[in-house]
Amino acid sequence: MDNEIIYFHADDYGVSLEQSAKILSCYSQGALNSISVLPNVPQLGECLRVLEETDSEHRIRRVLHLNFVEGKPVAEQEKVNMLVDATGYFACSFVQLLKWSYSKKGEERQKLKNQLKAEIIAQIDAVTQKYDYHITAIDSHQHYHMIPIVMEALLEVLDEKSLRTKEIRIPVDPVLPLLKTPSMWFKVPLINWVKWGILRIHADRNRKLLQQRNIDSPVFFGIFFTCEMKMEVVEALLPQYKKYAKKRNKSLELMFHPGNLTARYELLDERSKELEAFYMSDNRFAEAACLKQAARLSR
């Protein structure tokens, strides 16, 4: 591409109105130019209204953040009962759904895929029909769309509804930029190597499926340092990621989680200690600070 495109991207927009405002402050005060919105949140309408008021010219890339992780589904519960618990909250872990993707066969696998499709359709409709959210790309909360059966369901929905999306995230950082930055070799948290390895297994297959439909995937920078995208990390590694993307004539996406919550009642599922730690981590302040300082790095 002639012009270098770098997406300074924030995941998880819409959990609460206050959290969404914090994310948007990284646009008005910093380098943020891309967000992904959770479609099954109680304050969806208010959060999209604030987005439209803040960015009426649509300079922010708008992404759908498919969610099978937390909160309640958008589809009717009986249509997605394999994905939820008795109280109607999502209760299917990444590992469980990954196992089912390989273990369920025949009618049972088709039943699971149909339920995933029903929820994907409901989540797409939630933002496009009622609120006219202009989706240009799709990703998912905790990268569930990388699971084979979820990717299959998503692509079938896009085909059946004749929906076009320019980009779908393949959240696997290339290793070469890291190898060319020796100061960062031993700073990748072990758990992020594990996440990278699991996602890497399915990356080539999913990328081929997207290429068959002329759907692009930006070069990704964000798994090795998930929730650790601080200024010292981005400043050290971004030059090599930019070179890597430019050589391949690709856009580049940096994933941040800048929007922190301040109270448990803001959580989509107050029962989860893991989600509480995720949303209330001090690292979110550091990632927001990085986004507000990163404009100079995009040059």
GROMACS .gro file of C-alpha atoms in nm:
model
  299
    1MET     CA    1   0.000   0.000   0.000
    2ASP     CA    2   0.126   0.346  -0.086
    3ASN     CA    3   0.026   0.503   0.244
    4GLU     CA    4   0.134   0.337   0.565
    5ILE     CA    5  -0.171   0.249   0.776
    6ILE     CA    6  -0.128   0.192   1.148
    7TYR     CA    7  -0.429   0.116   1.364
    8PHE     CA    8  -0.385   0.213   1.728
    9HIS     CA    9  -0.673  -0.001   1.840
   10ALA     CA   10  -0.872  -0.031   2.165
   11ASP     CA   11  -1.063  -0.350   2.244
   12ASP     CA   12  -1.374  -0.380   2.463
   13TYR     CA   13  -1.552  -0.053   2.389
   14GLY     CA   14  -1.897  -0.033   2.546
   15VAL     CA   15  -1.871  -0.221   2.876
   16SER     CA   16  -1.997   0.094   3.048
   17LEU     CA   17  -2.052   0.455   2.949
   18GLU     CA   18  -1.773   0.575   3.177
   19GLN     CA   19  -1.530   0.314   3.044
   20SER     CA   20  -1.620   0.407   2.686
   21ALA     CA   21  -1.551   0.775   2.756
   22LYS     CA   22  -1.206   0.680   2.887
   23ILE     CA   23  -1.133   0.494   2.566
   24LEU     CA   24  -1.247   0.786   2.352
   25SER     CA   25  -1.020   1.022   2.547
   26CYS     CA   26  -0.734   0.830   2.384
   27TYR     CA   27  -0.871   0.950   2.050
   28SER     CA   28  -0.927   1.313   2.144
   29GLN     CA   29  -0.597   1.331   2.335
   30GLY     CA   30  -0.384   1.074   2.157
   31ALA     CA   31  -0.325   0.828   1.874
   32LEU     CA   32  -0.632   0.604   1.901
   33ASN     CA   33  -0.792   0.557   1.559
   34SER     CA   34  -0.967   0.220   1.586
   35ILE     CA   35  -1.206   0.056   1.834
   36SER     CA   36  -1.402  -0.267   1.862
   37VAL     CA   37  -1.741  -0.252   2.030
   38LEU     CA   38  -1.900  -0.527   2.238
   39PRO     CA   39  -2.253  -0.577   2.099
   40ASN     CA   40  -2.420  -0.740   2.402
   41VAL     CA   41  -2.377  -0.458   2.654
   42PRO     CA   42  -2.661  -0.286   2.845
   43GLN     CA   43  -2.556   0.066   2.745
   44LEU     CA   44  -2.483  -0.007   2.378
   45GLY     CA   45  -2.701   0.275   2.246
   46GLU     CA   46  -2.555   0.537   2.478
   47CYS     CA   47  -2.198   0.426   2.406
   48LEU     CA   48  -2.250   0.439   2.029
   49ARG     CA   49  -2.415   0.780   2.061
   50VAL     CA   50  -2.109   0.915   2.245
   51LEU     CA   51  -1.885   0.762   1.977
   52GLU     CA   52  -2.085   0.934   1.703
   53GLU     CA   53  -2.073   1.266   1.886
   54THR     CA   54  -1.698   1.237   1.939
   55ASP     CA   55  -1.621   1.113   1.589
   56SER     CA   56  -1.895   1.237   1.357
   57GLU     CA   57  -1.656   1.223   1.060
   58HIS     CA   58  -1.584   0.853   1.121
   59ARG     CA   59  -1.210   0.887   1.147
   60ILE     CA   60  -1.208   0.599   1.394
   61ARG     CA   61  -1.207   0.254   1.235
   62ARG     CA   62  -1.514   0.073   1.366
   63VAL     CA   63  -1.487  -0.296   1.444
   64LEU     CA   64  -1.737  -0.551   1.574
   65HIS     CA   65  -1.607  -0.730   1.885
   66LEU     CA   66  -1.798  -1.059   1.880
   67ASN     CA   67  -1.849  -1.174   2.236
   68PHE     CA   68  -1.907  -1.530   2.361
   69VAL     CA   69  -1.716  -1.470   2.684
   70GLU     CA   70  -1.913  -1.255   2.926
   71GLY     CA   71  -2.255  -1.113   2.987
   72LYS     CA   72  -2.572  -1.247   2.826
   73PRO     CA   73  -2.627  -1.335   2.461
   74VAL     CA   74  -2.817  -1.111   2.225
   75ALA     CA   75  -3.005  -1.408   2.077
   76GLU     CA   76  -3.286  -1.572   2.272
   77GLN     CA   77  -3.143  -1.806   2.536
   78GLU     CA   78  -3.314  -2.118   2.402
   79LYS     CA   79  -3.142  -2.062   2.066
   80VAL     CA   80  -2.794  -2.065   2.221
   81ASN     CA   81  -2.834  -2.297   2.520
   82MET     CA   82  -2.503  -2.473   2.452
   83LEU     CA   83  -2.320  -2.144   2.508
   84VAL     CA   84  -2.481  -2.031   2.835
   85ASP     CA   85  -2.540  -2.154   3.189
   86ALA     CA   86  -2.872  -2.196   3.370
   87THR     CA   87  -2.879  -1.824   3.456
   88GLY     CA   88  -2.843  -1.723   3.091
   89TYR     CA   89  -2.485  -1.595   3.107
   90PHE     CA   90  -2.214  -1.703   2.864
   91ALA     CA   91  -2.033  -1.999   3.019
   92CYS     CA   92  -1.830  -2.162   2.743
   93SER     CA   93  -1.456  -2.114   2.788
   94PHE     CA   94  -1.212  -2.086   2.500
   95VAL     CA   95  -1.068  -2.428   2.587
   96GLN     CA   96  -1.412  -2.589   2.608
   97LEU     CA   97  -1.523  -2.448   2.274
   98LEU     CA   98  -1.190  -2.545   2.117
   99LYS     CA   99  -1.237  -2.904   2.240
  100TRP     CA  100  -1.592  -2.913   2.105
  101SER     CA  101  -1.468  -2.784   1.770
  102TYR     CA  102  -1.273  -3.109   1.729
  103SER     CA  103  -1.472  -3.357   1.938
  104LYS     CA  104  -1.829  -3.292   1.827
  105LYS     CA  105  -1.927  -3.465   1.506
  106GLY     CA  106  -2.225  -3.484   1.276
  107GLU     CA  107  -2.552  -3.347   1.411
  108GLU     CA  108  -2.402  -3.232   1.740
  109ARG     CA  109  -2.136  -3.026   1.563
  110GLN     CA  110  -2.395  -2.877   1.331
  111LYS     CA  111  -2.614  -2.791   1.629
  112LEU     CA  112  -2.326  -2.606   1.794
  113LYS     CA  113  -2.243  -2.422   1.472
  114ASN     CA  114  -2.607  -2.322   1.426
  115GLN     CA  115  -2.614  -2.177   1.777
  116LEU     CA  116  -2.294  -1.983   1.712
  117LYS     CA  117  -2.444  -1.852   1.387
  118ALA     CA  118  -2.762  -1.746   1.564
  119GLU     CA  119  -2.563  -1.542   1.815
  120ILE     CA  120  -2.331  -1.395   1.551
  121ILE     CA  121  -2.633  -1.282   1.347
  122ALA     CA  122  -2.795  -1.134   1.659
  123GLN     CA  123  -2.476  -0.946   1.752
  124ILE     CA  124  -2.427  -0.812   1.400
  125ASP     CA  125  -2.791  -0.702   1.385
  126ALA     CA  126  -2.766  -0.537   1.727
  127VAL     CA  127  -2.515  -0.283   1.601
  128THR     CA  128  -2.605  -0.253   1.233
  129GLN     CA  129  -2.984  -0.252   1.227
  130LYS     CA  130  -3.074  -0.065   1.544
  131TYR     CA  131  -2.779   0.171   1.572
  132ASP     CA  132  -2.627   0.180   1.221
  133TYR     CA  133  -2.275   0.113   1.348
  134HIS     CA  134  -2.060   0.116   1.035
  135ILE     CA  135  -1.858  -0.204   1.065
  136THR     CA  136  -1.544  -0.221   0.853
  137ALA     CA  137  -1.376  -0.508   1.039
  138ILE     CA  138  -1.448  -0.792   1.280
  139ASP     CA  139  -1.259  -0.942   1.572
  140SER     CA  140  -1.371  -1.110   1.894
  141HIS     CA  141  -1.343  -1.092   2.270
  142GLN     CA  142  -1.049  -1.308   2.381
  143HIS     CA  143  -1.005  -1.414   2.017
  144TYR     CA  144  -1.278  -1.680   2.014
  145HIS     CA  145  -1.320  -1.636   1.637
  146MET     CA  146  -0.986  -1.814   1.590
  147ILE     CA  147  -1.149  -2.140   1.706
  148PRO     CA  148  -1.221  -2.336   1.386
  149ILE     CA  149  -1.593  -2.385   1.436
  150VAL     CA  150  -1.641  -2.019   1.533
  151MET     CA  151  -1.454  -1.898   1.223
  152GLU     CA  152  -1.661  -2.135   1.009
  153ALA     CA  153  -1.983  -2.003   1.163
  154LEU     CA  154  -1.875  -1.641   1.116
  155LEU     CA  155  -1.782  -1.685   0.751
  156GLU     CA  156  -2.104  -1.874   0.677
  157VAL     CA  157  -2.303  -1.586   0.829
  158LEU     CA  158  -2.114  -1.332   0.619
  159ASP     CA  159  -2.177  -1.539   0.305
  160GLU     CA  160  -2.544  -1.605   0.378
  161LYS     CA  161  -2.620  -1.242   0.465
  162SER     CA  162  -2.402  -1.110   0.180
  163LEU     CA  163  -2.215  -0.896   0.429
  164ARG     CA  164  -1.881  -0.753   0.332
  165THR     CA  165  -1.607  -0.672   0.576
  166LYS     CA  166  -1.266  -0.542   0.478
  167GLU     CA  167  -1.069  -0.704   0.760
  168ILE     CA  168  -1.086  -0.983   1.016
  169ARG     CA  169  -0.813  -0.999   1.279
  170ILE     CA  170  -0.561  -1.282   1.288
  171PRO     CA  171  -0.420  -1.211   1.636
  172VAL     CA  172  -0.078  -1.372   1.597
  173ASP     CA  173   0.224  -1.145   1.622
  174PRO     CA  174   0.501  -1.221   1.371
  175VAL     CA  175   0.817  -1.328   1.551
  176LEU     CA  176   1.067  -1.148   1.328
  177PRO     CA  177   1.016  -0.797   1.476
  178LEU     CA  178   1.078  -0.942   1.822
  179LEU     CA  179   1.389  -1.128   1.707
  180LYS     CA  180   1.527  -0.803   1.565
  181THR     CA  181   1.478  -0.628   1.901
  182PRO     CA  182   1.712  -0.817   2.141
  183SER     CA  183   1.625  -0.594   2.437
  184MET     CA  184   1.272  -0.740   2.435
  185TRP     CA  185   1.353  -1.110   2.393
  186PHE     CA  186   1.304  -1.208   2.755
  187LYS     CA  187   1.030  -0.961   2.843
  188VAL     CA  188   0.737  -1.147   2.687
  189PRO     CA  189   0.531  -1.297   2.975
  190LEU     CA  190   0.520  -1.678   2.964
  191ILE     CA  191   0.140  -1.686   2.959
  192ASN     CA  192   0.145  -1.475   2.642
  193TRP     CA  193   0.376  -1.723   2.472
  194VAL     CA  194   0.117  -1.989   2.557
  195LYS     CA  195  -0.167  -1.777   2.409
  196TRP     CA  196   0.043  -1.706   2.101
  197GLY     CA  197   0.116  -2.076   2.053
  198ILE     CA  198  -0.251  -2.177   2.075
  199LEU     CA  199  -0.361  -1.907   1.833
  200ARG     CA  200  -0.069  -1.977   1.598
  201ILE     CA  201  -0.191  -2.335   1.545
  202HIS     CA  202  -0.502  -2.205   1.370
  203ALA     CA  203  -0.360  -1.893   1.206
  204ASP     CA  204  -0.263  -2.032   0.864
  205ARG     CA  205  -0.593  -2.217   0.817
  206ASN     CA  206  -0.800  -1.913   0.909
  207ARG     CA  207  -0.590  -1.679   0.698
  208LYS     CA  208  -0.646  -1.900   0.392
  209LEU     CA  209  -1.022  -1.898   0.451
  210LEU     CA  210  -1.017  -1.519   0.464
  211GLN     CA  211  -0.799  -1.487   0.154
  212GLN     CA  212  -1.052  -1.699  -0.038
  213ARG     CA  213  -1.308  -1.425   0.034
  214ASN     CA  214  -1.069  -1.133  -0.028
  215ILE     CA  215  -1.079  -1.039   0.341
  216ASP     CA  216  -0.755  -0.887   0.466
  217SER     CA  217  -0.583  -0.926   0.803
  218PRO     CA  218  -0.349  -0.652   0.925
  219VAL     CA  219  -0.011  -0.743   1.066
  220PHE     CA  220  -0.082  -0.779   1.437
  221PHE     CA  221   0.111  -0.648   1.738
  222GLY     CA  222  -0.052  -0.730   2.069
  223ILE     CA  223  -0.045  -1.093   2.183
  224PHE     CA  224   0.315  -1.105   2.305
  225PHE     CA  225   0.243  -0.807   2.530
  226THR     CA  226  -0.130  -0.840   2.595
  227CYS     CA  227  -0.220  -0.598   2.876
  228GLU     CA  228   0.147  -0.491   2.878
  229MET     CA  229   0.136  -0.248   2.584
  230LYS     CA  230   0.322   0.023   2.772
  231MET     CA  231   0.523   0.303   2.621
  232GLU     CA  232   0.859   0.130   2.664
  233VAL     CA  233   0.726  -0.181   2.486
  234VAL     CA  234   0.567   0.003   2.196
  235GLU     CA  235   0.859   0.242   2.155
  236ALA     CA  236   1.106  -0.047   2.139
  237LEU     CA  237   0.914  -0.274   1.901
  238LEU     CA  238   0.705  -0.049   1.677
  239PRO     CA  239   0.987   0.042   1.434
  240GLN     CA  240   1.041  -0.325   1.350
  241TYR     CA  241   0.668  -0.395   1.320
  242LYS     CA  242   0.631  -0.098   1.085
  243LYS     CA  243   0.915  -0.228   0.866
  244TYR     CA  244   0.763  -0.578   0.866
  245ALA     CA  245   0.418  -0.452   0.761
  246LYS     CA  246   0.555  -0.212   0.500
  247LYS     CA  247   0.766  -0.484   0.337
  248ARG     CA  248   0.452  -0.697   0.300
  249ASN     CA  249   0.236  -0.407   0.184
  250LYS     CA  250   0.002  -0.458   0.481
  251SER     CA  251  -0.162  -0.238   0.741
  252LEU     CA  252  -0.051  -0.276   1.104
  253GLU     CA  253  -0.276  -0.313   1.408
  254LEU     CA  254  -0.162  -0.252   1.766
  255MET     CA  255  -0.403  -0.388   2.027
  256PHE     CA  256  -0.457  -0.198   2.352
  257HIS     CA  257  -0.695  -0.234   2.647
  258PRO     CA  258  -0.712   0.124   2.777
  259GLY     CA  259  -1.060   0.137   2.932
  260ASN     CA  260  -1.060   0.045   3.300
  261LEU     CA  261  -1.361  -0.015   3.524
  262THR     CA  262  -1.379   0.126   3.875
  263ALA     CA  263  -1.660  -0.079   4.035
  264ARG     CA  264  -1.782  -0.439   4.021
  265TYR     CA  265  -2.134  -0.336   3.921
  266GLU     CA  266  -1.994  -0.221   3.585
  267LEU     CA  267  -1.888  -0.576   3.497
  268LEU     CA  268  -2.102  -0.771   3.249
  269ASP     CA  269  -2.079  -1.067   3.488
  270GLU     CA  270  -2.009  -0.970   3.848
  271ARG     CA  271  -1.945  -1.333   3.944
  272SER     CA  272  -1.613  -1.352   3.759
  273LYS     CA  273  -1.298  -1.273   3.957
  274GLU     CA  274  -1.091  -1.318   3.641
  275LEU     CA  275  -1.285  -1.050   3.455
  276GLU     CA  276  -1.272  -0.822   3.756
  277ALA     CA  277  -0.890  -0.844   3.755
  278PHE     CA  278  -0.883  -0.795   3.377
  279TYR     CA  279  -1.094  -0.480   3.373
  280MET     CA  280  -0.958  -0.323   3.690
  281SER     CA  281  -0.589  -0.381   3.622
  282ASP     CA  282  -0.355  -0.085   3.668
  283ASN     CA  283  -0.202  -0.183   3.334
  284ARG     CA  284  -0.503  -0.025   3.164
  285PHE     CA  285  -0.390   0.315   3.291
  286ALA     CA  286  -0.043   0.251   3.144
  287GLU     CA  287  -0.190   0.144   2.809
  288ALA     CA  288  -0.413   0.453   2.800
  289ALA     CA  289  -0.110   0.670   2.877
  290CYS     CA  290   0.080   0.501   2.595
  291LEU     CA  291  -0.200   0.572   2.347
  292LYS     CA  292  -0.202   0.936   2.451
  293GLN     CA  293   0.173   0.962   2.390
  294ALA     CA  294   0.195   0.745   2.081
  295ALA     CA  295   0.098   0.998   1.813
  296ARG     CA  296   0.464   1.084   1.760
  297LEU     CA  297   0.546   0.715   1.707
  298SER     CA  298   0.303   0.680   1.417
  299ARG     CA  299   0.503   0.922   1.203
   0.00000   0.00000   0.00000
